Short mmCIF file of C-alpha atoms in Angstrom, two decimals:
data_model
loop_
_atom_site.label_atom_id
_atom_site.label_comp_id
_atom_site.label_asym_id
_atom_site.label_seq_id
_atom_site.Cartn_x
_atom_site.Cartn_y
_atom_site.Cartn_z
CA UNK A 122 14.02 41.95 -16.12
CA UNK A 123 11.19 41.68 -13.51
CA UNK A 124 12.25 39.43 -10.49
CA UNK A 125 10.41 36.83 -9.87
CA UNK A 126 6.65 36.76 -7.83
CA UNK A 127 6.87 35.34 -4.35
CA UNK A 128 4.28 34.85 -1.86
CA UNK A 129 3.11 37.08 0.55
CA UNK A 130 3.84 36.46 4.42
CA UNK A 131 6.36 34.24 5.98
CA UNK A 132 7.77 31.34 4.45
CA UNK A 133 6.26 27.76 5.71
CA UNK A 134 7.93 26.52 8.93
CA UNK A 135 10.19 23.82 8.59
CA UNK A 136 9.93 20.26 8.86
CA UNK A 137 11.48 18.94 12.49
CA UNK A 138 10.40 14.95 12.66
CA UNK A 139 8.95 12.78 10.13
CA UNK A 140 6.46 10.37 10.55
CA UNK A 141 5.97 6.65 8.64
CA UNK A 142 2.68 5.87 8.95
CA UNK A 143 0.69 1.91 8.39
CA UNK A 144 -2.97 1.93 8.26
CA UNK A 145 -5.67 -0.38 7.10
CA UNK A 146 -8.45 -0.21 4.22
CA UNK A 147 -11.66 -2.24 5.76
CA UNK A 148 -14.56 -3.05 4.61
CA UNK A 149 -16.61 -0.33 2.28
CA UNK A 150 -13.41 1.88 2.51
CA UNK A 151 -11.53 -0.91 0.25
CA UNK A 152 -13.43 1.27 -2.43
CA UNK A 153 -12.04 4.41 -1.52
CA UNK A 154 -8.95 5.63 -4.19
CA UNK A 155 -5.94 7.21 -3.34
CA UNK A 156 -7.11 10.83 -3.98
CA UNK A 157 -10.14 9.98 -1.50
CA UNK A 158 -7.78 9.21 1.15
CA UNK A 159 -5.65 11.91 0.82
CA UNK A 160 -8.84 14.31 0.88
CA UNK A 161 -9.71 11.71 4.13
CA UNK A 162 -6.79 12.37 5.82
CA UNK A 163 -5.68 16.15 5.40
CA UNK A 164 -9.19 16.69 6.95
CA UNK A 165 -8.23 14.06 9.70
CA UNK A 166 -4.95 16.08 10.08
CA UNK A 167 -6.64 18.99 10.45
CA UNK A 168 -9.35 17.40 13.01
CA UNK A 169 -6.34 15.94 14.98
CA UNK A 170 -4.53 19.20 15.18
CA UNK A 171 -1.35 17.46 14.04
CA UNK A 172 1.38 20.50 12.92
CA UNK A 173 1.67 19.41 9.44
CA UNK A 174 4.80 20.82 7.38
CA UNK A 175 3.27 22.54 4.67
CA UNK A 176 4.92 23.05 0.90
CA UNK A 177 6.38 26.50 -0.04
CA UNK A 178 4.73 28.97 -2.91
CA UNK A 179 1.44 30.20 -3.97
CA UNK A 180 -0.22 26.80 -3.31
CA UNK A 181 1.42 25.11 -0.55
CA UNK A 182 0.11 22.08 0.13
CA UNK A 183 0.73 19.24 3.08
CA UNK A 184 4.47 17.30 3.00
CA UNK A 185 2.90 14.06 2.31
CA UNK A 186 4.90 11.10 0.22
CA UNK A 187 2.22 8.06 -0.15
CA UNK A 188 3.84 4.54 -1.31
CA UNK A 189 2.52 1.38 -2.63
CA UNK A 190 -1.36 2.29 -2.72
CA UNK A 191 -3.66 -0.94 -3.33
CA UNK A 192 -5.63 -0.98 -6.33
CA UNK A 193 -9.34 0.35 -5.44
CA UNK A 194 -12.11 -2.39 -4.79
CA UNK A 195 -9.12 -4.15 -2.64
CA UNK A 196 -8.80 -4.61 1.34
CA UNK A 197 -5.41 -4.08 2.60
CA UNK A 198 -3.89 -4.04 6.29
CA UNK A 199 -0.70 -2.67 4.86
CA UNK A 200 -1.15 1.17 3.13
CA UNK A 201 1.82 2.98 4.42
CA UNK A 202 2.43 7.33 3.53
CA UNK A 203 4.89 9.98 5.43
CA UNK A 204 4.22 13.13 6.51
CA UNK A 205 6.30 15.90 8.00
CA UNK A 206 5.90 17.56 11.20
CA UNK A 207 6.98 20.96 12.64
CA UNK A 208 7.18 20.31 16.00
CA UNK A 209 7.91 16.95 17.81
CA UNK A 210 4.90 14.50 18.65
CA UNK A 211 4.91 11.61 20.46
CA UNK A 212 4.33 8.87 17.56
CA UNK A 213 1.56 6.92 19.72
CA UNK A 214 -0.50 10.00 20.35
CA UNK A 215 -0.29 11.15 16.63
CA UNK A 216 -1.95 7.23 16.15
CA UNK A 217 -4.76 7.31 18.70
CA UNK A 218 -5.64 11.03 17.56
CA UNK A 219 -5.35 10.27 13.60
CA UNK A 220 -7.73 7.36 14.11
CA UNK A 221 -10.11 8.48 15.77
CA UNK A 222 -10.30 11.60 13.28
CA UNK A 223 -10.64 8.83 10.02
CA UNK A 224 -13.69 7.41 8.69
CA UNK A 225 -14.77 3.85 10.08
CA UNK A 226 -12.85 1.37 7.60
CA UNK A 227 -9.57 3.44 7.67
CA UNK A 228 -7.62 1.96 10.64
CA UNK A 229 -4.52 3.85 11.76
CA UNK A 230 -2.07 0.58 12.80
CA UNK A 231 1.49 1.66 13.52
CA UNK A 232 3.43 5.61 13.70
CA UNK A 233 7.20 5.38 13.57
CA UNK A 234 9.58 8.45 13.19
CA UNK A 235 11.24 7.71 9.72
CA UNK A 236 15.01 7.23 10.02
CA UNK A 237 17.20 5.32 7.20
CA UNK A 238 16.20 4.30 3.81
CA UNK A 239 13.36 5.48 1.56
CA UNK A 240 10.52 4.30 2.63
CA UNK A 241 9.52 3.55 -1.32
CA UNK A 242 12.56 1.94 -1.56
CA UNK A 243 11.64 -0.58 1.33
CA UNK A 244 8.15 -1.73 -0.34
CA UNK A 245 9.91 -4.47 -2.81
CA UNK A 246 7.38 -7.18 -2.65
CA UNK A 247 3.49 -7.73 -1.20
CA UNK A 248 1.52 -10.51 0.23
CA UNK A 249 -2.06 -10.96 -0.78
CA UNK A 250 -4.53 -13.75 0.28
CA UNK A 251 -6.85 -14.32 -2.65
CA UNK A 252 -9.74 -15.92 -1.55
CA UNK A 253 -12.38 -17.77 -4.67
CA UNK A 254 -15.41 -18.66 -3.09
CA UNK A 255 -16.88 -22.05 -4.41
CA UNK A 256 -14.10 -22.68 -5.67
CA UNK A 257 -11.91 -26.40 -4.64
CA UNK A 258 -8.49 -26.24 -3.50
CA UNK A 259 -7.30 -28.73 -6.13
CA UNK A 260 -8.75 -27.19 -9.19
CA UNK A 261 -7.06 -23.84 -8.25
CA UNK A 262 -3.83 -25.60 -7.69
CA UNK A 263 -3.85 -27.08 -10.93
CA UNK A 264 -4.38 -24.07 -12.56
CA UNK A 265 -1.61 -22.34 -10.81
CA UNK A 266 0.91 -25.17 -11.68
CA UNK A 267 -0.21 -24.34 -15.42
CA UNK A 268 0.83 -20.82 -14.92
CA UNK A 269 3.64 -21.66 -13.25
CA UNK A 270 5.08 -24.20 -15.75
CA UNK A 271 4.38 -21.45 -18.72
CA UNK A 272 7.48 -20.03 -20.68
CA UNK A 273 5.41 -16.79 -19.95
CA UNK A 274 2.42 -15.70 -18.96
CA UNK A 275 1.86 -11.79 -20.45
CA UNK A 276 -1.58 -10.28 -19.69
CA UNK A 277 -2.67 -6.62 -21.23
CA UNK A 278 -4.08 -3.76 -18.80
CA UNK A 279 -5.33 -0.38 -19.61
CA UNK A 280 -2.77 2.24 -18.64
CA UNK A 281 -2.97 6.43 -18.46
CA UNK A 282 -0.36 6.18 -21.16
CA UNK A 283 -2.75 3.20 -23.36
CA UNK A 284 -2.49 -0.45 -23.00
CA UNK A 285 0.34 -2.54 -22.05
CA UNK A 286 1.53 -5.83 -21.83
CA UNK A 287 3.78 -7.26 -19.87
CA UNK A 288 4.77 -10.85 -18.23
CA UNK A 289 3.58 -11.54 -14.83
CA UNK A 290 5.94 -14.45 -14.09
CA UNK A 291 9.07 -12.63 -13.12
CA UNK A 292 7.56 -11.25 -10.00
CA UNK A 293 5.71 -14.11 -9.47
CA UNK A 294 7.61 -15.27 -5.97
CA UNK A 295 5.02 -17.57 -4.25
CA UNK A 296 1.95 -18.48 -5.19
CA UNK A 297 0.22 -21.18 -2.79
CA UNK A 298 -3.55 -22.82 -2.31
CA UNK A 299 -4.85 -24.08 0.91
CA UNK A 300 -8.63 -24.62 1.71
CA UNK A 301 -10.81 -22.63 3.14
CA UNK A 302 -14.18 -22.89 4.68
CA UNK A 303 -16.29 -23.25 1.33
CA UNK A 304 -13.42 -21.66 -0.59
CA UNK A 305 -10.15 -22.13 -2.17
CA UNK A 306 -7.40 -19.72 -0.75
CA UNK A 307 -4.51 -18.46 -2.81
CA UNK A 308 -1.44 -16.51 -0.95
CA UNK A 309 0.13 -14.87 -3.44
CA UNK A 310 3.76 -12.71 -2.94
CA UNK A 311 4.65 -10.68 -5.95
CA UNK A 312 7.43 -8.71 -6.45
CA UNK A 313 6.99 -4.86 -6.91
CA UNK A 314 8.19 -4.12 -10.48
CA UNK A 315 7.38 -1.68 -13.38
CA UNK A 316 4.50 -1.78 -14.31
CA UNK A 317 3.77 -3.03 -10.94
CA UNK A 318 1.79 -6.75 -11.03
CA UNK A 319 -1.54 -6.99 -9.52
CA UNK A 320 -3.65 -9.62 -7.81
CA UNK A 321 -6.28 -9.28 -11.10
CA UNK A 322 -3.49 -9.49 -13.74
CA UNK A 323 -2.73 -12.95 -12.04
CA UNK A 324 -6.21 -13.61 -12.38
CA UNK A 325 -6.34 -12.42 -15.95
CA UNK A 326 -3.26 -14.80 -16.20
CA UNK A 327 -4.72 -18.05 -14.91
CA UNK A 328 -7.90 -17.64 -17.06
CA UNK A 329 -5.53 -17.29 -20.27
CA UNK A 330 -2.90 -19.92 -19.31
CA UNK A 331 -5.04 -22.10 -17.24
CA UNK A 332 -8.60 -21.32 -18.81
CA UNK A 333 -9.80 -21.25 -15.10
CA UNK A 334 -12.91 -18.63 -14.69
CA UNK A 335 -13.41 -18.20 -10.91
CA UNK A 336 -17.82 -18.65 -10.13
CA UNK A 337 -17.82 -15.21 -8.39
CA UNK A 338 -15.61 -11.85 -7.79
CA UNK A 339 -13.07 -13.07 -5.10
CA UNK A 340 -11.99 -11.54 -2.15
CA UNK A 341 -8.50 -9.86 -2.51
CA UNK A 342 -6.93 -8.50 0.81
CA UNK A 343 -3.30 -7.56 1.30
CA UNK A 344 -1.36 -8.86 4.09
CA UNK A 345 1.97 -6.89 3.89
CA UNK A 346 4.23 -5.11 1.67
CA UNK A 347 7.82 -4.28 2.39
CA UNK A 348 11.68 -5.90 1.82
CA UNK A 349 11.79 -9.36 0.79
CA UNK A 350 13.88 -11.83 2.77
CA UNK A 351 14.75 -14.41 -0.02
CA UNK A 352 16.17 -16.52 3.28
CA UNK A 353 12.62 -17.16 4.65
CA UNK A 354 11.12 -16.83 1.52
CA UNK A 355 8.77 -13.63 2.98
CA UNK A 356 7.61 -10.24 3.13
CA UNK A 357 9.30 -8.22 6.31
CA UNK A 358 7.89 -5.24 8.19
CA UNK A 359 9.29 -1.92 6.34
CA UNK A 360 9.35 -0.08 9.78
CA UNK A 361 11.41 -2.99 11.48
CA UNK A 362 14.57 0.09 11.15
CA UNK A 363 12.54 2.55 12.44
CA UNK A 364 11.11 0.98 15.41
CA UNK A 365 15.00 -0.09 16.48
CA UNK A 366 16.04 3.38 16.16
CA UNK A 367 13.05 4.28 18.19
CA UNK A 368 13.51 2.44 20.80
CA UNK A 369 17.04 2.57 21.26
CA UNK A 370 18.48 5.18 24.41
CA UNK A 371 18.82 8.70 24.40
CA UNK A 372 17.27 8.72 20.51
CA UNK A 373 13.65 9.78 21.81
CA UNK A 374 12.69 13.49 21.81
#
């Protein structure tokens, strides 16, 4: 039996430090997908001359986990991915060199080393801030309340796999109007779940429960994503861990 092919030359170095990584979708990038960012950012890697850890094989490719992406179309100033390093950087230089490297729009906030838990397994719940131009406070209240007070509330979305359908109200865990200057403001926390719930499918909810049709598109931007603390009743920063084990003595490199 013929062995195996390998690739040529020598195998990829290996991984020494780990990197979590926040950043921000602004403004026209809040229409970028998650393939465009990845294509964004290896070439920001690459501009940045940070030592990426690369896959072994015939078509090795960078050690980069991505969690939690927001749907296109939305803002978000909490996107979080990992990447693997093969030599040591200092966290804060990584930061200033990565941003400057990205595209106006994507905003590189906050570089940790990783150290603990999986970072997916961190992301359990987001905050969004829904915001319905010409819209009143009240009448968006009332419509939530609807929803609220609903055995369930199951809207349909168009999978890869076909269409499913699925109840939004079991990840539903706050879901609050205040007013806003010529618009109603909703700050929504959902739980992450499978299939994962969605500003829009609460949307889709309230016009099916509520019958409420919103005048124009509304703003969607998410706030944060990461462990919920049912004792406050909010989202908590994923990299709280990380920046501990960061800053505690003789752990720097």
């Amino acid at each position: 039996m013929a062995s195996p092919r390998t690739p040529d030359g020598p195998p990829p170095a290996p991984p020494v430090q780990r990197l979590r990584i926040r950043y921000a979708r602004r403004g026209r990038m809040r229409f970028s997908s998650t393939r465009d960012f990845a294509r964004a950012l290896e070439r920001a890697l690459r501009r940045a001359e940070v030592p990426m850890a690369f896959s072994a094989g015939f078509h090795p490719h960078p050690r980069i986990s991505y969690a939690g992406g927001a749907p296109t179309g939305m803002l978000s100033e909490a996107e979080y991915f990992e990447i693997a390093l093969t030599r040591q950087c200092d966290p804060e230089r990584v930061r200033a060199d990565l941003d400057s490297a990205l595209p106006e729009g994507l905003d590189i906030l906050d570089v940790v080393p990783a150290s603990g838990s999986s970072l997916n397994d961190l992301l359990e719940a987001s905050e969004w801030e829904v915001a319905f131009p010409g819209v009143g406070a009240d009448d968006l209240a009332d419509a939530i309340r609807m929803v609220r007070a609903a055995d369930t509330a199951p809207v349909t979305r168009l999978f890869k796999t076909g269409e499913k359908t699925f109840d939004i109200l079991p990840a539903l865990l706050r879901a609050e109007v205040r007013a806003g200057e010529g618009c109603a403001i909703m700050a929504l926390v959902v739980r992450h779940a499978t299939p994962a719930v969605r500003p829009d499918d609460v949307l889709t909810a309230l016009r099916q429960v509520a019958r409420f049709e919103a005048p124009s598109t509304p703003r969607v931007v998410r706030l944060a994503q990461g462990p919920w603390d049912p004792d406050a009743a909010q989202v908590t920063d994923p990299l709280a861990a990380d920046k501990i084990a960061a800053a505690a003595p003789g752990d720097a490199p």
